[in-house]
Amino acid sequence: MSQAVDEIKIGGLGASRKRVEDNRFIRGKGNYTDDIVLPGMLHMEILRSPLAHARIKSIDASKAWDIPGVRLVLTGEIMATRNLAWMPTLSYDTQAVLATDKVRFQGQEVACVIADDPYIAKDACEAIVVDYEPLPVIINPTQATAEGAPIIRDDKENQPDNVIYDWEVGDAAGTERAFEAADLVSKLELHYPRSHPSPIECCGSIADFNRATSKLTVYMTTQAPHIIRAAVAMVAELPEHMIRIISPDIGGGFGNKVPVYPGYVCSILASILLERPVKWIEDKTGNLISTGFARDIYLKGEIALRRDGKILGVRMHTDADHGAFFSDAQPSKFKIGLMHSAFAAYDVPVAHLTARGTYSNKAPGGVAYRCSFRVTEAMFFQERMMQAAADDLGMDQAAFRRMNFVRDDQFPHRTPFGFLTDSGQYAKCLDVGLKAIDYENFRQQQAEARSRGRLLGLGISTMTEPLGAGNSREYDILGIKMFDSAEIKVHLTGKAIVRTGARTQGQGHETTWAQIVAHELGIPAEDVVVEEGDTDTAPFGMGTYASRSTPVAGAAVAMAARKIRAKARKLAAHLLEVSEEDVEWELGRFYVRSAPDRGVTIQECAVAAYANMPDGMEPGLENTAFYDPPNLTWPFAVYIVTVEVDPATGVWDVLNMVAVDDCGIRINPMIVEGQIMGGLTEAYAMSSMQFITFDADGNCVGSNYMDYLLPTAWETPGFELHSEVVTPCPHHPIGAKGIGECAAVGGPAAFVNAVMDALSGTGVRNIDMPLLPDRVWEAITYRRDISGAPPVRSDE
Ligand code: CDP
């Protein structure tokens, strides 16, 4: 009889183990950047531009220098003496660290003061006098590309206009032919408004340069410590081995903490100049007006259709507003992220995407906010276009999607833009969702309610997200190939430590990586400690964003564990005095094939690795695996929402929401559910209440939590989650696919589609997000579409 350990009892794969990191978080014992206090530490504050576009005539910092307690005032001029006034971005552009010639967005960094405490530094910022000459302002792609538009990036050679890139992918001629052959062409124009990842903890850094050792240690809020170390080495021209980046506990990242920000660079230079630790902690307004925005993109979409509902081709054109600097963190090859993952779940024969990126006088934007590089926008556009197409055909929403899905027997499937999807059960997920929402019954209720003047609606959204960049063949950031790594050290007593190059920001890696080790080695998860975020100790990795941790770093953990198991097998053979070929494995234990009662545990093998290894064997039980995934992982989900819209006020209430997520094997079902609920909450926020817009002068409206709304438990509807569809990833060592972002990616279209469905028959085809009640009311009352971000009421 098997003597294997019980996988669920030891917290292995499939165990809903409580998050170990919560022990410290719920006790208030987390260790965030702002909790760290170093001896002799100084504090830095940033002076930001009040204007969106202006030439800097002069900066007079003399009064700031005179304030007692001020140690240093940094301006662009001083930064320039160190070649640090500008820095490279992760998208091969340049970004001003501190403005020298012009300011290009409201909130841009103009000067920094370093002082004995943050209050002195803040007061001193206010004593700096900057003489600005205002310039005309550009706040959207139409203005950016208008005849005679002012050139925002006149600092750059060969930049005669405000266009950053014109990029295309797909088959233009084939798509043209498909449209010529179509019975019907469905068209839709959409805007995905600018939003902000808005982690509760803002950005910050503490730079500590030690002249005696020449070592620079930086504690900072980064999702990608090794990438930052490489960037600091390049920007500050310091040797990489003399830089240690430590990313302590992070209070949420969502993509906001991937880019390199001027505050990081200034605190580093200040510490080098002053030879003292320098701390910079951004305030909420600074975070909201100057750090990585997301979305802000316009779509012109067309689907070529056969009368029976078959999609013949898709055409998309996007216009992305990147703000003043193109600083997206995304794979170099793809200018508009993975927008071309659109329609990957549908059997679309041919497609063509053109994308244009432009500068504007807004903060640098386009970060992947809880998504794999623009996949949120791609899926939103896709599912809004699908709804419009079904309406144009007069076809049932569910039937239209089902007939166009990639079928289970079509995998591996080449998408119209060239990705290779490898697995999924799309129709089954839809069926589970329709059953859960009681689809037919709801349609009857809807018709009946309509006859009494009540507006009920049902929205379907599906999503498949390419998660786990790379493979290194196709994915790199600044030329650094995308892969990941993990290191496992099994101690003498059979306890272990795992380190990866990923960096958890609330996702629970400390819990789930230990579960992978438990699954592979049979060591109880509670005997495994996980450490991430210190470049001096963690193996190289690309960091955590784009839900890539489980697909890449998690896979590396499994592969490292398998190397450990291979060595443990040799130790077991030695202990059991049989040849290695005669040794069998069951969870937690090796045994002799012909005598299953004779066995040794993995813990006994660990002791032997240090105390009783065979002659000639290298002692110890440690290993590292670098994992370069053969493909992305492709989770799939169906989200269905029912709503009731009040025609008198435009207020809409969610009646029911069903989520069917297939992310392959779930390591920790409870954590997965938490990820889905969080994502759906963000999706609800984006569709119902969130936007950051700008007035005609480029003033950012949405610089605080009175204007930029985060949903609380009070507003957030309940969600019904379904986990019965499981399609293991064929190439991931444990069959897992990413999940962290899926619900935030696929959710928004479900809410919007539900409201639009409620309005069907009113002649309203589209309301752009957010679906604020006044916008919905206006659409119903005047029977017209509402396009673009909400207008800003002028100050008069
Ligand atoms: O990269 P990020 O951690 O944001 O996303 P992820 O890899 O999708 O993982 C989010 C959390 O869900 C991690 O704790 C994962 O280990 C866990 N997860 C899981 O338990 N099962 C999966 N199939 C996928 C993720």
JSON list of C-alpha atoms and ligand atoms in Angstrom, two decimals, residues 507-509 512-513 544-551 663-669 671-672 675 736-740, ligand 1:
[
{"chain": "A", "resi": 507, "resn": "GLN", "atom": "CA", "xyz": [-0.71, 37.75, -5.00]},
{"chain": "A", "resi": 508, "resn": "GLY", "atom": "CA", "xyz": [0.50, 35.28, -2.38]},
{"chain": "A", "resi": 509, "resn": "HIS", "atom": "CA", "xyz": [3.69, 33.82, -3.88]},
{"chain": "A", "resi": 512, "resn": "THR", "atom": "CA", "xyz": [1.82, 29.15, -3.57]},
{"chain": "A", "resi": 513, "resn": "TRP", "atom": "CA", "xyz": [5.53, 28.62, -4.39]},
{"chain": "A", "resi": 544, "resn": "THR", "atom": "CA", "xyz": [5.97, 40.20, -11.58]},
{"chain": "A", "resi": 545, "resn": "TYR", "atom": "CA", "xyz": [3.52, 41.78, -13.98]},
{"chain": "A", "resi": 546, "resn": "ALA", "atom": "CA", "xyz": [1.35, 40.51, -16.81]},
{"chain": "A", "resi": 547, "resn": "SER", "atom": "CA", "xyz": [0.36, 37.49, -14.64]},
{"chain": "A", "resi": 548, "resn": "ARG", "atom": "CA", "xyz": [3.64, 35.95, -15.64]},
{"chain": "A", "resi": 549, "resn": "SER", "atom": "CA", "xyz": [4.71, 34.65, -12.23]},
{"chain": "A", "resi": 550, "resn": "THR", "atom": "CA", "xyz": [2.98, 31.28, -12.21]},
{"chain": "A", "resi": 551, "resn": "PRO", "atom": "CA", "xyz": [3.56, 30.61, -15.92]},
{"chain": "A", "resi": 663, "resn": "CYS", "atom": "CA", "xyz": [-6.81, 28.77, -15.62]},
{"chain": "A", "resi": 664, "resn": "GLY", "atom": "CA", "xyz": [-5.74, 25.16, -15.87]},
{"chain": "A", "resi": 665, "resn": "ILE", "atom": "CA", "xyz": [-4.59, 23.51, -12.66]},
{"chain": "A", "resi": 666, "resn": "ARG", "atom": "CA", "xyz": [-5.23, 25.75, -9.65]},
{"chain": "A", "resi": 667, "resn": "ILE", "atom": "CA", "xyz": [-2.36, 25.69, -7.20]},
{"chain": "A", "resi": 668, "resn": "ASN", "atom": "CA", "xyz": [-4.38, 27.32, -4.45]},
{"chain": "A", "resi": 669, "resn": "PRO", "atom": "CA", "xyz": [-8.12, 27.54, -5.25]},
{"chain": "A", "resi": 671, "resn": "ILE", "atom": "CA", "xyz": [-6.04, 32.44, -3.77]},
{"chain": "A", "resi": 672, "resn": "VAL", "atom": "CA", "xyz": [-7.32, 32.02, -7.32]},
{"chain": "A", "resi": 675, "resn": "GLN", "atom": "CA", "xyz": [-7.59, 37.05, -7.62]},
{"chain": "A", "resi": 736, "resn": "ALA", "atom": "CA", "xyz": [-1.13, 25.89, -14.56]},
{"chain": "A", "resi": 737, "resn": "LYS", "atom": "CA", "xyz": [-2.07, 28.99, -16.54]},
{"chain": "A", "resi": 738, "resn": "GLY", "atom": "CA", "xyz": [-1.93, 32.55, -15.19]},
{"chain": "A", "resi": 739, "resn": "ILE", "atom": "CA", "xyz": [-4.98, 34.01, -13.47]},
{"chain": "A", "resi": 740, "resn": "GLY", "atom": "CA", "xyz": [-4.00, 37.23, -11.71]},
{"chain": "B", "resi": 1, "resn": "CDP", "atom": "O1", "xyz": [2.14, 37.22, -11.86]},
{"chain": "B", "resi": 1, "resn": "CDP", "atom": "P1", "xyz": [1.05, 37.23, -10.82]},
{"chain": "B", "resi": 1, "resn": "CDP", "atom": "O2", "xyz": [1.49, 36.64, -9.51]},
{"chain": "B", "resi": 1, "resn": "CDP", "atom": "O3", "xyz": [0.40, 38.56, -10.69]},
{"chain": "B", "resi": 1, "resn": "CDP", "atom": "O4", "xyz": [-0.17, 36.32, -11.39]},
{"chain": "B", "resi": 1, "resn": "CDP", "atom": "P2", "xyz": [-0.39, 34.76, -11.41]},
{"chain": "B", "resi": 1, "resn": "CDP", "atom": "O5", "xyz": [0.85, 34.05, -11.81]},
{"chain": "B", "resi": 1, "resn": "CDP", "atom": "O6", "xyz": [-1.60, 34.51, -12.24]},
{"chain": "B", "resi": 1, "resn": "CDP", "atom": "O7", "xyz": [-0.68, 34.34, -9.91]},
{"chain": "B", "resi": 1, "resn": "CDP", "atom": "C1", "xyz": [-1.53, 35.01, -9.01]},
{"chain": "B", "resi": 1, "resn": "CDP", "atom": "C2", "xyz": [-1.66, 34.13, -7.77]},
{"chain": "B", "resi": 1, "resn": "CDP", "atom": "O8", "xyz": [-2.55, 33.04, -8.05]},
{"chain": "B", "resi": 1, "resn": "CDP", "atom": "C3", "xyz": [-0.33, 33.49, -7.32]},
{"chain": "B", "resi": 1, "resn": "CDP", "atom": "O9", "xyz": [-0.28, 33.30, -5.93]},
{"chain": "B", "resi": 1, "resn": "CDP", "atom": "C4", "xyz": [-0.42, 32.16, -8.01]},
{"chain": "B", "resi": 1, "resn": "CDP", "atom": "O10", "xyz": [0.45, 31.20, -7.54]},
{"chain": "B", "resi": 1, "resn": "CDP", "atom": "C5", "xyz": [-1.90, 31.79, -7.88]},
{"chain": "B", "resi": 1, "resn": "CDP", "atom": "N1", "xyz": [-2.30, 30.87, -8.95]},
{"chain": "B", "resi": 1, "resn": "CDP", "atom": "C6", "xyz": [-2.79, 29.61, -8.64]},
{"chain": "B", "resi": 1, "resn": "CDP", "atom": "O11", "xyz": [-2.93, 29.28, -7.47]},
{"chain": "B", "resi": 1, "resn": "CDP", "atom": "N2", "xyz": [-3.13, 28.76, -9.67]},
{"chain": "B", "resi": 1, "resn": "CDP", "atom": "C7", "xyz": [-3.02, 29.13, -10.97]},
{"chain": "B", "resi": 1, "resn": "CDP", "atom": "N3", "xyz": [-3.35, 28.30, -11.95]},
{"chain": "B", "resi": 1, "resn": "CDP", "atom": "C8", "xyz": [-2.56, 30.43, -11.29]},
{"chain": "B", "resi": 1, "resn": "CDP", "atom": "C9", "xyz": [-2.19, 31.27, -10.25]}
]
